[in-house]
Amino acid sequence: MKTKASYVLPLTVLIFLFTIEISFTRSITLNVFLVGSIMVYLVWQRKLAATLMALFLPLIPALATFWSVYVNGSGLTDAWILFSRTFAFAGLGILFLVGIDLEELLLKCEEMGMPKNFVYGILVVVNAVPEILREVSEIEEASLLRGKKLHFWSSLVYVKVIFVAYSFKNRYTEAMYSHGYDEDGTRTHYERLVTPRWSWLAMCLYFVVSHIVWLIQS
């Protein structure tokens, strides 16, 4: 059996913990520390588009929140807290989007005991999305040949997408059973995902350091 190092679980846990924490804490320092760390990570991973998205996507909501709280709320401190929190939430979301392989995360959860039927059901949906988008593109092109332009609000598009997805369901089901899938059988793994211990230690260290910085500045 092959093994592969996987870091998605510690990173997912870290993102989840910070998402919960900054929802209930009033710390500008922690928010800024998170945003800075995420920016450094994205630059290190050479994710230029994600870095620019993390910088500019939350800018308008953050400014709107800042102005609303500053003018009608409880003052400048709360305005800065919500301003920085908006960037922190956006950064965590973008980090999850570009830093987490959803398929790898689901397979890791399945190895840890998550029901396999649930995992493979989600994987089927994830892997079918590109095919569904291709079918939608073909539907739009066929409509143009008939002199009709379909917009994203056209109900015909969604009806046809439902039929396409339903046909894919049957095809994927037949493919899985033809490859020996058994809903009640024991799952075997061609490749097992192994999370190195140092990745958990690194996660704990980062969590502790972020709180030390927070306590020093508070």
mmCIF file with all atom_site columns, C-alpha atoms in Angstrom:
data_model
loop_
_atom_site.group_PDB
_atom_site.id
_atom_site.type_symbol
_atom_site.label_atom_id
_atom_site.label_alt_id
_atom_site.label_comp_id
_atom_site.label_asym_id
_atom_site.label_entity_id
_atom_site.label_seq_id
_atom_site.pdbx_PDB_ins_code
_atom_site.Cartn_x
_atom_site.Cartn_y
_atom_site.Cartn_z
_atom_site.occupancy
_atom_site.B_iso_or_equiv
_atom_site.pdbx_formal_charge
_atom_site.auth_seq_id
_atom_site.auth_comp_id
_atom_site.auth_asym_id
_atom_site.auth_atom_id
_atom_site.pdbx_PDB_model_num
ATOM 1   C CA . MET A 1 1   ? 0.000   0.000  0.000   1.00 0.00 ? 1   MET A CA 1
ATOM 2   C CA . LYS A 1 2   ? 1.316   3.411  -0.962  1.00 0.00 ? 2   LYS A CA 1
ATOM 3   C CA . THR A 1 3   ? 1.358   6.281  1.506   1.00 0.00 ? 3   THR A CA 1
ATOM 4   C CA . LYS A 1 4   ? 1.170   9.991  0.848   1.00 0.00 ? 4   LYS A CA 1
ATOM 5   C CA . ALA A 1 5   ? 1.853   12.867 3.209   1.00 0.00 ? 5   ALA A CA 1
ATOM 6   C CA . SER A 1 6   ? -1.265  14.962 3.724   1.00 0.00 ? 6   SER A CA 1
ATOM 7   C CA . TYR A 1 7   ? -1.467  18.330 5.454   1.00 0.00 ? 7   TYR A CA 1
ATOM 8   C CA . VAL A 1 8   ? -5.079  19.221 4.738   1.00 0.00 ? 8   VAL A CA 1
ATOM 9   C CA . LEU A 1 9   ? -6.488  18.099 8.080   1.00 0.00 ? 9   LEU A CA 1
ATOM 10  C CA . PRO A 1 10  ? -4.289  20.265 10.362  1.00 0.00 ? 10  PRO A CA 1
ATOM 11  C CA . LEU A 1 11  ? -4.798  23.266 8.087   1.00 0.00 ? 11  LEU A CA 1
ATOM 12  C CA . THR A 1 12  ? -8.559  22.717 8.023   1.00 0.00 ? 12  THR A CA 1
ATOM 13  C CA . VAL A 1 13  ? -8.699  22.422 11.814  1.00 0.00 ? 13  VAL A CA 1
ATOM 14  C CA . LEU A 1 14  ? -6.635  25.597 12.166  1.00 0.00 ? 14  LEU A CA 1
ATOM 15  C CA . ILE A 1 15  ? -8.908  27.528 9.804   1.00 0.00 ? 15  ILE A CA 1
ATOM 16  C CA . PHE A 1 16  ? -11.978 26.261 11.650  1.00 0.00 ? 16  PHE A CA 1
ATOM 17  C CA . LEU A 1 17  ? -10.594 27.211 15.078  1.00 0.00 ? 17  LEU A CA 1
ATOM 18  C CA . PHE A 1 18  ? -9.643  30.723 14.033  1.00 0.00 ? 18  PHE A CA 1
ATOM 19  C CA . THR A 1 19  ? -12.970 31.229 12.259  1.00 0.00 ? 19  THR A CA 1
ATOM 20  C CA . ILE A 1 20  ? -14.814 30.400 15.464  1.00 0.00 ? 20  ILE A CA 1
ATOM 21  C CA . GLU A 1 21  ? -12.462 32.412 17.650  1.00 0.00 ? 21  GLU A CA 1
ATOM 22  C CA . ILE A 1 22  ? -12.427 35.691 15.749  1.00 0.00 ? 22  ILE A CA 1
ATOM 23  C CA . SER A 1 23  ? -16.218 35.556 15.617  1.00 0.00 ? 23  SER A CA 1
ATOM 24  C CA . PHE A 1 24  ? -16.347 36.053 19.386  1.00 0.00 ? 24  PHE A CA 1
ATOM 25  C CA . THR A 1 25  ? -13.149 37.930 20.238  1.00 0.00 ? 25  THR A CA 1
ATOM 26  C CA . ARG A 1 26  ? -12.557 41.663 20.052  1.00 0.00 ? 26  ARG A CA 1
ATOM 27  C CA . SER A 1 27  ? -8.927  41.784 19.006  1.00 0.00 ? 27  SER A CA 1
ATOM 28  C CA . ILE A 1 28  ? -7.547  43.921 16.212  1.00 0.00 ? 28  ILE A CA 1
ATOM 29  C CA . THR A 1 29  ? -4.098  42.424 16.832  1.00 0.00 ? 29  THR A CA 1
ATOM 30  C CA . LEU A 1 30  ? -5.252  38.853 16.271  1.00 0.00 ? 30  LEU A CA 1
ATOM 31  C CA . ASN A 1 31  ? -7.102  39.814 13.099  1.00 0.00 ? 31  ASN A CA 1
ATOM 32  C CA . VAL A 1 32  ? -4.091  41.665 11.696  1.00 0.00 ? 32  VAL A CA 1
ATOM 33  C CA . PHE A 1 33  ? -1.782  38.794 12.649  1.00 0.00 ? 33  PHE A CA 1
ATOM 34  C CA . LEU A 1 34  ? -4.025  36.343 10.801  1.00 0.00 ? 34  LEU A CA 1
ATOM 35  C CA . VAL A 1 35  ? -4.270  38.512 7.697   1.00 0.00 ? 35  VAL A CA 1
ATOM 36  C CA . GLY A 1 36  ? -0.506  39.023 7.610   1.00 0.00 ? 36  GLY A CA 1
ATOM 37  C CA . SER A 1 37  ? 0.186   35.309 8.063   1.00 0.00 ? 37  SER A CA 1
ATOM 38  C CA . ILE A 1 38  ? -2.252  34.382 5.310   1.00 0.00 ? 38  ILE A CA 1
ATOM 39  C CA . MET A 1 39  ? -0.664  36.895 2.938   1.00 0.00 ? 39  MET A CA 1
ATOM 40  C CA . VAL A 1 40  ? 2.802   35.509 3.655   1.00 0.00 ? 40  VAL A CA 1
ATOM 41  C CA . TYR A 1 41  ? 1.569   31.960 3.063   1.00 0.00 ? 41  TYR A CA 1
ATOM 42  C CA . LEU A 1 42  ? -0.126  32.853 -0.229  1.00 0.00 ? 42  LEU A CA 1
ATOM 43  C CA . VAL A 1 43  ? 2.954   34.698 -1.479  1.00 0.00 ? 43  VAL A CA 1
ATOM 44  C CA . TRP A 1 44  ? 5.139   31.760 -0.434  1.00 0.00 ? 44  TRP A CA 1
ATOM 45  C CA . GLN A 1 45  ? 2.857   29.421 -2.385  1.00 0.00 ? 45  GLN A CA 1
ATOM 46  C CA . ARG A 1 46  ? 3.023   31.841 -5.353  1.00 0.00 ? 46  ARG A CA 1
ATOM 47  C CA . LYS A 1 47  ? -0.746  32.300 -5.390  1.00 0.00 ? 47  LYS A CA 1
ATOM 48  C CA . LEU A 1 48  ? -0.744  35.798 -6.863  1.00 0.00 ? 48  LEU A CA 1
ATOM 49  C CA . ALA A 1 49  ? -4.412  35.819 -7.842  1.00 0.00 ? 49  ALA A CA 1
ATOM 50  C CA . ALA A 1 50  ? -5.467  34.596 -4.396  1.00 0.00 ? 50  ALA A CA 1
ATOM 51  C CA . THR A 1 51  ? -3.244  37.200 -2.724  1.00 0.00 ? 51  THR A CA 1
ATOM 52  C CA . LEU A 1 52  ? -4.807  40.025 -4.721  1.00 0.00 ? 52  LEU A CA 1
ATOM 53  C CA . MET A 1 53  ? -8.249  38.604 -4.012  1.00 0.00 ? 53  MET A CA 1
ATOM 54  C CA . ALA A 1 54  ? -7.552  38.540 -0.271  1.00 0.00 ? 54  ALA A CA 1
ATOM 55  C CA . LEU A 1 55  ? -6.425  42.167 -0.450  1.00 0.00 ? 55  LEU A CA 1
ATOM 56  C CA . PHE A 1 56  ? -9.138  43.711 -2.599  1.00 0.00 ? 56  PHE A CA 1
ATOM 57  C CA . LEU A 1 57  ? -12.207 41.451 -2.376  1.00 0.00 ? 57  LEU A CA 1
ATOM 58  C CA . PRO A 1 58  ? -13.105 42.390 1.230   1.00 0.00 ? 58  PRO A CA 1
ATOM 59  C CA . LEU A 1 59  ? -12.122 46.052 0.820   1.00 0.00 ? 59  LEU A CA 1
ATOM 60  C CA . ILE A 1 60  ? -15.559 47.475 -0.007  1.00 0.00 ? 60  ILE A CA 1
ATOM 61  C CA . PRO A 1 61  ? -17.454 45.405 2.615   1.00 0.00 ? 61  PRO A CA 1
ATOM 62  C CA . ALA A 1 62  ? -14.798 46.293 5.195   1.00 0.00 ? 62  ALA A CA 1
ATOM 63  C CA . LEU A 1 63  ? -15.014 50.016 4.423   1.00 0.00 ? 63  LEU A CA 1
ATOM 64  C CA . ALA A 1 64  ? -18.814 49.908 4.475   1.00 0.00 ? 64  ALA A CA 1
ATOM 65  C CA . THR A 1 65  ? -18.797 48.117 7.826   1.00 0.00 ? 65  THR A CA 1
ATOM 66  C CA . PHE A 1 66  ? -16.226 50.533 9.241   1.00 0.00 ? 66  PHE A CA 1
ATOM 67  C CA . TRP A 1 67  ? -18.194 53.599 8.198   1.00 0.00 ? 67  TRP A CA 1
ATOM 68  C CA . SER A 1 68  ? -21.511 52.199 9.373   1.00 0.00 ? 68  SER A CA 1
ATOM 69  C CA . VAL A 1 69  ? -20.211 51.256 12.818  1.00 0.00 ? 69  VAL A CA 1
ATOM 70  C CA . TYR A 1 70  ? -18.189 54.449 13.188  1.00 0.00 ? 70  TYR A CA 1
ATOM 71  C CA . VAL A 1 71  ? -21.105 56.716 12.316  1.00 0.00 ? 71  VAL A CA 1
ATOM 72  C CA . ASN A 1 72  ? -24.040 54.822 13.783  1.00 0.00 ? 72  ASN A CA 1
ATOM 73  C CA . GLY A 1 73  ? -22.386 52.339 16.108  1.00 0.00 ? 73  GLY A CA 1
ATOM 74  C CA . SER A 1 74  ? -20.294 52.380 19.245  1.00 0.00 ? 74  SER A CA 1
ATOM 75  C CA . GLY A 1 75  ? -17.178 54.194 18.141  1.00 0.00 ? 75  GLY A CA 1
ATOM 76  C CA . LEU A 1 76  ? -13.823 53.942 16.437  1.00 0.00 ? 76  LEU A CA 1
ATOM 77  C CA . THR A 1 77  ? -12.520 50.863 18.266  1.00 0.00 ? 77  THR A CA 1
ATOM 78  C CA . ASP A 1 78  ? -15.445 48.666 17.251  1.00 0.00 ? 78  ASP A CA 1
ATOM 79  C CA . ALA A 1 79  ? -15.195 49.997 13.711  1.00 0.00 ? 79  ALA A CA 1
ATOM 80  C CA . TRP A 1 80  ? -11.544 48.935 13.451  1.00 0.00 ? 80  TRP A CA 1
ATOM 81  C CA . ILE A 1 81  ? -12.334 45.544 14.987  1.00 0.00 ? 81  ILE A CA 1
ATOM 82  C CA . LEU A 1 82  ? -15.006 44.820 12.395  1.00 0.00 ? 82  LEU A CA 1
ATOM 83  C CA . PHE A 1 83  ? -12.850 46.257 9.605   1.00 0.00 ? 83  PHE A CA 1
ATOM 84  C CA . SER A 1 84  ? -9.970  43.917 10.431  1.00 0.00 ? 84  SER A CA 1
ATOM 85  C CA . ARG A 1 85  ? -12.339 41.009 11.104  1.00 0.00 ? 85  ARG A CA 1
ATOM 86  C CA . THR A 1 86  ? -13.785 41.330 7.602   1.00 0.00 ? 86  THR A CA 1
ATOM 87  C CA . PHE A 1 87  ? -10.312 40.945 6.113   1.00 0.00 ? 87  PHE A CA 1
ATOM 88  C CA . ALA A 1 88  ? -9.560  38.044 8.457   1.00 0.00 ? 88  ALA A CA 1
ATOM 89  C CA . PHE A 1 89  ? -12.724 36.175 7.472   1.00 0.00 ? 89  PHE A CA 1
ATOM 90  C CA . ALA A 1 90  ? -12.040 36.761 3.788   1.00 0.00 ? 90  ALA A CA 1
ATOM 91  C CA . GLY A 1 91  ? -8.440  35.612 4.189   1.00 0.00 ? 91  GLY A CA 1
ATOM 92  C CA . LEU A 1 92  ? -9.462  32.421 5.976   1.00 0.00 ? 92  LEU A CA 1
ATOM 93  C CA . GLY A 1 93  ? -12.033 31.681 3.294   1.00 0.00 ? 93  GLY A CA 1
ATOM 94  C CA . ILE A 1 94  ? -9.549  32.218 0.478   1.00 0.00 ? 94  ILE A CA 1
ATOM 95  C CA . LEU A 1 95  ? -6.968  30.133 2.334   1.00 0.00 ? 95  LEU A CA 1
ATOM 96  C CA . PHE A 1 96  ? -9.472  27.286 2.523   1.00 0.00 ? 96  PHE A CA 1
ATOM 97  C CA . LEU A 1 97  ? -10.318 27.746 -1.147  1.00 0.00 ? 97  LEU A CA 1
ATOM 98  C CA . VAL A 1 98  ? -6.760  27.626 -2.490  1.00 0.00 ? 98  VAL A CA 1
ATOM 99  C CA . GLY A 1 99  ? -4.949  25.760 0.275   1.00 0.00 ? 99  GLY A CA 1
ATOM 100 C CA . ILE A 1 100 ? -7.264  22.800 0.819   1.00 0.00 ? 100 ILE A CA 1
ATOM 101 C CA . ASP A 1 101 ? -7.702  20.011 -1.701  1.00 0.00 ? 101 ASP A CA 1
ATOM 102 C CA . LEU A 1 102 ? -11.349 19.104 -1.115  1.00 0.00 ? 102 LEU A CA 1
ATOM 103 C CA . GLU A 1 103 ? -10.995 15.621 -2.574  1.00 0.00 ? 103 GLU A CA 1
ATOM 104 C CA . GLU A 1 104 ? -7.980  14.896 -0.390  1.00 0.00 ? 104 GLU A CA 1
ATOM 105 C CA . LEU A 1 105 ? -9.788  16.227 2.677   1.00 0.00 ? 105 LEU A CA 1
ATOM 106 C CA . LEU A 1 106 ? -12.823 14.038 2.024   1.00 0.00 ? 106 LEU A CA 1
ATOM 107 C CA . LEU A 1 107 ? -10.687 10.949 1.475   1.00 0.00 ? 107 LEU A CA 1
ATOM 108 C CA . LYS A 1 108 ? -8.806  11.672 4.699   1.00 0.00 ? 108 LYS A CA 1
ATOM 109 C CA . CYS A 1 109 ? -12.094 12.015 6.572   1.00 0.00 ? 109 CYS A CA 1
ATOM 110 C CA . GLU A 1 110 ? -13.254 8.725  5.070   1.00 0.00 ? 110 GLU A CA 1
ATOM 111 C CA . GLU A 1 111 ? -10.108 7.027  6.358   1.00 0.00 ? 111 GLU A CA 1
ATOM 112 C CA . MET A 1 112 ? -10.876 8.426  9.807   1.00 0.00 ? 112 MET A CA 1
ATOM 113 C CA . GLY A 1 113 ? -14.361 6.933  9.873   1.00 0.00 ? 113 GLY A CA 1
ATOM 114 C CA . MET A 1 114 ? -16.698 9.256  7.997   1.00 0.00 ? 114 MET A CA 1
ATOM 115 C CA . PRO A 1 115 ? -19.392 7.198  6.186   1.00 0.00 ? 115 PRO A CA 1
ATOM 116 C CA . LYS A 1 116 ? -17.991 6.244  2.808   1.00 0.00 ? 116 LYS A CA 1
ATOM 117 C CA . ASN A 1 117 ? -21.322 6.569  0.997   1.00 0.00 ? 117 ASN A CA 1
ATOM 118 C CA . PHE A 1 118 ? -21.517 10.200 2.125   1.00 0.00 ? 118 PHE A CA 1
ATOM 119 C CA . VAL A 1 119 ? -17.908 10.878 1.087   1.00 0.00 ? 119 VAL A CA 1
ATOM 120 C CA . TYR A 1 120 ? -18.218 9.300  -2.339  1.00 0.00 ? 120 TYR A CA 1
ATOM 121 C CA . GLY A 1 121 ? -21.537 11.036 -2.921  1.00 0.00 ? 121 GLY A CA 1
ATOM 122 C CA . ILE A 1 122 ? -19.849 14.414 -2.431  1.00 0.00 ? 122 ILE A CA 1
ATOM 123 C CA . LEU A 1 123 ? -16.886 13.346 -4.565  1.00 0.00 ? 123 LEU A CA 1
ATOM 124 C CA . VAL A 1 124 ? -19.236 12.420 -7.394  1.00 0.00 ? 124 VAL A CA 1
ATOM 125 C CA . VAL A 1 125 ? -20.786 15.887 -7.247  1.00 0.00 ? 125 VAL A CA 1
ATOM 126 C CA . VAL A 1 126 ? -17.385 17.616 -7.136  1.00 0.00 ? 126 VAL A CA 1
ATOM 127 C CA . ASN A 1 127 ? -16.011 15.621 -10.061 1.00 0.00 ? 127 ASN A CA 1
ATOM 128 C CA . ALA A 1 128 ? -19.201 16.066 -12.079 1.00 0.00 ? 128 ALA A CA 1
ATOM 129 C CA . VAL A 1 129 ? -19.147 19.877 -11.914 1.00 0.00 ? 129 VAL A CA 1
ATOM 130 C CA . PRO A 1 130 ? -16.700 20.343 -14.856 1.00 0.00 ? 130 PRO A CA 1
ATOM 131 C CA . GLU A 1 131 ? -18.761 17.954 -16.975 1.00 0.00 ? 131 GLU A CA 1
ATOM 132 C CA . ILE A 1 132 ? -21.984 19.761 -16.098 1.00 0.00 ? 132 ILE A CA 1
ATOM 133 C CA . LEU A 1 133 ? -20.411 23.119 -16.975 1.00 0.00 ? 133 LEU A CA 1
ATOM 134 C CA . ARG A 1 134 ? -19.301 21.684 -20.313 1.00 0.00 ? 134 ARG A CA 1
ATOM 135 C CA . GLU A 1 135 ? -22.824 20.442 -20.979 1.00 0.00 ? 135 GLU A CA 1
ATOM 136 C CA . VAL A 1 136 ? -24.233 23.872 -20.122 1.00 0.00 ? 136 VAL A CA 1
ATOM 137 C CA . SER A 1 137 ? -21.797 25.476 -22.556 1.00 0.00 ? 137 SER A CA 1
ATOM 138 C CA . GLU A 1 138 ? -22.922 23.080 -25.286 1.00 0.00 ? 138 GLU A CA 1
ATOM 139 C CA . ILE A 1 139 ? -26.567 23.851 -24.497 1.00 0.00 ? 139 ILE A CA 1
ATOM 140 C CA . GLU A 1 140 ? -25.904 27.587 -24.838 1.00 0.00 ? 140 GLU A CA 1
ATOM 141 C CA . GLU A 1 141 ? -24.096 27.077 -28.152 1.00 0.00 ? 141 GLU A CA 1
ATOM 142 C CA . ALA A 1 142 ? -26.928 24.914 -29.476 1.00 0.00 ? 142 ALA A CA 1
ATOM 143 C CA . SER A 1 143 ? -29.440 27.598 -28.501 1.00 0.00 ? 143 SER A CA 1
ATOM 144 C CA . LEU A 1 144 ? -27.407 30.243 -30.328 1.00 0.00 ? 144 LEU A CA 1
ATOM 145 C CA . LEU A 1 145 ? -27.515 28.120 -33.482 1.00 0.00 ? 145 LEU A CA 1
ATOM 146 C CA . ARG A 1 146 ? -31.311 28.182 -33.205 1.00 0.00 ? 146 ARG A CA 1
ATOM 147 C CA . GLY A 1 147 ? -31.256 31.955 -32.814 1.00 0.00 ? 147 GLY A CA 1
ATOM 148 C CA . LYS A 1 148 ? -31.968 32.009 -29.084 1.00 0.00 ? 148 LYS A CA 1
ATOM 149 C CA . LYS A 1 149 ? -29.580 33.329 -26.451 1.00 0.00 ? 149 LYS A CA 1
ATOM 150 C CA . LEU A 1 150 ? -29.794 31.737 -23.027 1.00 0.00 ? 150 LEU A CA 1
ATOM 151 C CA . HIS A 1 151 ? -28.910 33.897 -20.028 1.00 0.00 ? 151 HIS A CA 1
ATOM 152 C CA . PHE A 1 152 ? -27.959 32.672 -16.579 1.00 0.00 ? 152 PHE A CA 1
ATOM 153 C CA . TRP A 1 153 ? -31.458 33.563 -15.349 1.00 0.00 ? 153 TRP A CA 1
ATOM 154 C CA . SER A 1 154 ? -33.140 31.475 -18.050 1.00 0.00 ? 154 SER A CA 1
ATOM 155 C CA . SER A 1 155 ? -35.162 28.689 -16.455 1.00 0.00 ? 155 SER A CA 1
ATOM 156 C CA . LEU A 1 156 ? -34.439 26.431 -19.427 1.00 0.00 ? 156 LEU A CA 1
ATOM 157 C CA . VAL A 1 157 ? -30.759 26.292 -18.443 1.00 0.00 ? 157 VAL A CA 1
ATOM 158 C CA . TYR A 1 158 ? -31.537 25.074 -14.939 1.00 0.00 ? 158 TYR A CA 1
ATOM 159 C CA . VAL A 1 159 ? -34.073 22.520 -16.148 1.00 0.00 ? 159 VAL A CA 1
ATOM 160 C CA . LYS A 1 160 ? -31.548 21.056 -18.561 1.00 0.00 ? 160 LYS A CA 1
ATOM 161 C CA . VAL A 1 161 ? -28.838 21.076 -15.882 1.00 0.00 ? 161 VAL A CA 1
ATOM 162 C CA . ILE A 1 162 ? -31.115 19.024 -13.628 1.00 0.00 ? 162 ILE A CA 1
ATOM 163 C CA . PHE A 1 163 ? -31.676 16.471 -16.388 1.00 0.00 ? 163 PHE A CA 1
ATOM 164 C CA . VAL A 1 164 ? -27.957 16.335 -17.167 1.00 0.00 ? 164 VAL A CA 1
ATOM 165 C CA . ALA A 1 165 ? -27.103 15.857 -13.488 1.00 0.00 ? 165 ALA A CA 1
ATOM 166 C CA . TYR A 1 166 ? -29.699 13.098 -13.221 1.00 0.00 ? 166 TYR A CA 1
ATOM 167 C CA . SER A 1 167 ? -28.212 11.281 -16.211 1.00 0.00 ? 167 SER A CA 1
ATOM 168 C CA . PHE A 1 168 ? -24.743 11.637 -14.691 1.00 0.00 ? 168 PHE A CA 1
ATOM 169 C CA . LYS A 1 169 ? -26.047 10.071 -11.485 1.00 0.00 ? 169 LYS A CA 1
ATOM 170 C CA . ASN A 1 170 ? -26.977 6.888  -13.301 1.00 0.00 ? 170 ASN A CA 1
ATOM 171 C CA . ARG A 1 171 ? -23.708 6.811  -15.226 1.00 0.00 ? 171 ARG A CA 1
ATOM 172 C CA . TYR A 1 172 ? -21.583 7.298  -12.108 1.00 0.00 ? 172 TYR A CA 1
ATOM 173 C CA . THR A 1 173 ? -23.582 4.658  -10.238 1.00 0.00 ? 173 THR A CA 1
ATOM 174 C CA . GLU A 1 174 ? -23.034 2.113  -13.004 1.00 0.00 ? 174 GLU A CA 1
ATOM 175 C CA . ALA A 1 175 ? -19.344 3.001  -13.188 1.00 0.00 ? 175 ALA A CA 1
ATOM 176 C CA . MET A 1 176 ? -18.839 2.572  -9.432  1.00 0.00 ? 176 MET A CA 1
ATOM 177 C CA . TYR A 1 177 ? -20.617 -0.777 -9.298  1.00 0.00 ? 177 TYR A CA 1
ATOM 178 C CA . SER A 1 178 ? -18.749 -2.011 -12.376 1.00 0.00 ? 178 SER A CA 1
ATOM 179 C CA . HIS A 1 179 ? -15.495 -1.285 -10.522 1.00 0.00 ? 179 HIS A CA 1
ATOM 180 C CA . GLY A 1 180 ? -16.596 -3.430 -7.600  1.00 0.00 ? 180 GLY A CA 1
ATOM 181 C CA . TYR A 1 181 ? -17.996 -0.803 -5.236  1.00 0.00 ? 181 TYR A CA 1
ATOM 182 C CA . ASP A 1 182 ? -20.033 -2.316 -2.420  1.00 0.00 ? 182 ASP A CA 1
ATOM 183 C CA . GLU A 1 183 ? -22.041 -0.090 -0.087  1.00 0.00 ? 183 GLU A CA 1
ATOM 184 C CA . ASP A 1 184 ? -21.768 -2.590 2.761   1.00 0.00 ? 184 ASP A CA 1
ATOM 185 C CA . GLY A 1 185 ? -18.307 -3.914 1.985   1.00 0.00 ? 185 GLY A CA 1
ATOM 186 C CA . THR A 1 186 ? -14.996 -3.089 3.613   1.00 0.00 ? 186 THR A CA 1
ATOM 187 C CA . ARG A 1 187 ? -13.137 -0.245 1.961   1.00 0.00 ? 187 ARG A CA 1
ATOM 188 C CA . THR A 1 188 ? -9.587  -0.924 0.837   1.00 0.00 ? 188 THR A CA 1
ATOM 189 C CA . HIS A 1 189 ? -7.149  1.885  0.081   1.00 0.00 ? 189 HIS A CA 1
ATOM 190 C CA . TYR A 1 190 ? -4.697  1.917  -2.775  1.00 0.00 ? 190 TYR A CA 1
ATOM 191 C CA . GLU A 1 191 ? -3.055  4.985  -1.268  1.00 0.00 ? 191 GLU A CA 1
ATOM 192 C CA . ARG A 1 192 ? -3.305  5.943  2.388   1.00 0.00 ? 192 ARG A CA 1
ATOM 193 C CA . LEU A 1 193 ? -3.035  9.571  3.440   1.00 0.00 ? 193 LEU A CA 1
ATOM 194 C CA . VAL A 1 194 ? -0.710  10.072 6.396   1.00 0.00 ? 194 VAL A CA 1
ATOM 195 C CA . THR A 1 195 ? -0.591  13.317 8.366   1.00 0.00 ? 195 THR A CA 1
ATOM 196 C CA . PRO A 1 196 ? 2.945   13.917 9.695   1.00 0.00 ? 196 PRO A CA 1
ATOM 197 C CA . ARG A 1 197 ? 3.167   14.657 13.393  1.00 0.00 ? 197 ARG A CA 1
ATOM 198 C CA . TRP A 1 198 ? 5.215   17.767 12.785  1.00 0.00 ? 198 TRP A CA 1
ATOM 199 C CA . SER A 1 199 ? 2.281   19.329 10.914  1.00 0.00 ? 199 SER A CA 1
ATOM 200 C CA . TRP A 1 200 ? 0.118   19.014 14.041  1.00 0.00 ? 200 TRP A CA 1
ATOM 201 C CA . LEU A 1 201 ? 2.955   20.450 16.116  1.00 0.00 ? 201 LEU A CA 1
ATOM 202 C CA . ALA A 1 202 ? 3.322   23.332 13.663  1.00 0.00 ? 202 ALA A CA 1
ATOM 203 C CA . MET A 1 203 ? -0.414  24.004 13.883  1.00 0.00 ? 203 MET A CA 1
ATOM 204 C CA . CYS A 1 204 ? -0.317  24.062 17.687  1.00 0.00 ? 204 CYS A CA 1
ATOM 205 C CA . LEU A 1 205 ? 2.784   26.280 17.665  1.00 0.00 ? 205 LEU A CA 1
ATOM 206 C CA . TYR A 1 206 ? 1.168   28.792 15.326  1.00 0.00 ? 206 TYR A CA 1
ATOM 207 C CA . PHE A 1 207 ? -1.983  28.822 17.442  1.00 0.00 ? 207 PHE A CA 1
ATOM 208 C CA . VAL A 1 208 ? 0.036   29.466 20.606  1.00 0.00 ? 208 VAL A CA 1
ATOM 209 C CA . VAL A 1 209 ? 2.221   32.152 18.992  1.00 0.00 ? 209 VAL A CA 1
ATOM 210 C CA . SER A 1 210 ? -0.820  34.011 17.671  1.00 0.00 ? 210 SER A CA 1
ATOM 211 C CA . HIS A 1 211 ? -2.307  34.122 21.161  1.00 0.00 ? 211 HIS A CA 1
ATOM 212 C CA . ILE A 1 212 ? 0.973   35.216 22.721  1.00 0.00 ? 212 ILE A CA 1
ATOM 213 C CA . VAL A 1 213 ? 1.076   38.132 20.274  1.00 0.00 ? 213 VAL A CA 1
ATOM 214 C CA . TRP A 1 214 ? -2.529  38.906 21.122  1.00 0.00 ? 214 TRP A CA 1
ATOM 215 C CA . LEU A 1 215 ? -1.882  38.870 24.875  1.00 0.00 ? 215 LEU A CA 1
ATOM 216 C CA . ILE A 1 216 ? 1.235   41.029 24.552  1.00 0.00 ? 216 ILE A CA 1
ATOM 217 C CA . GLN A 1 217 ? -0.657  43.677 22.587  1.00 0.00 ? 217 GLN A CA 1
ATOM 218 C CA . SER A 1 218 ? -3.777  43.582 24.764  1.00 0.00 ? 218 SER A CA 1
#
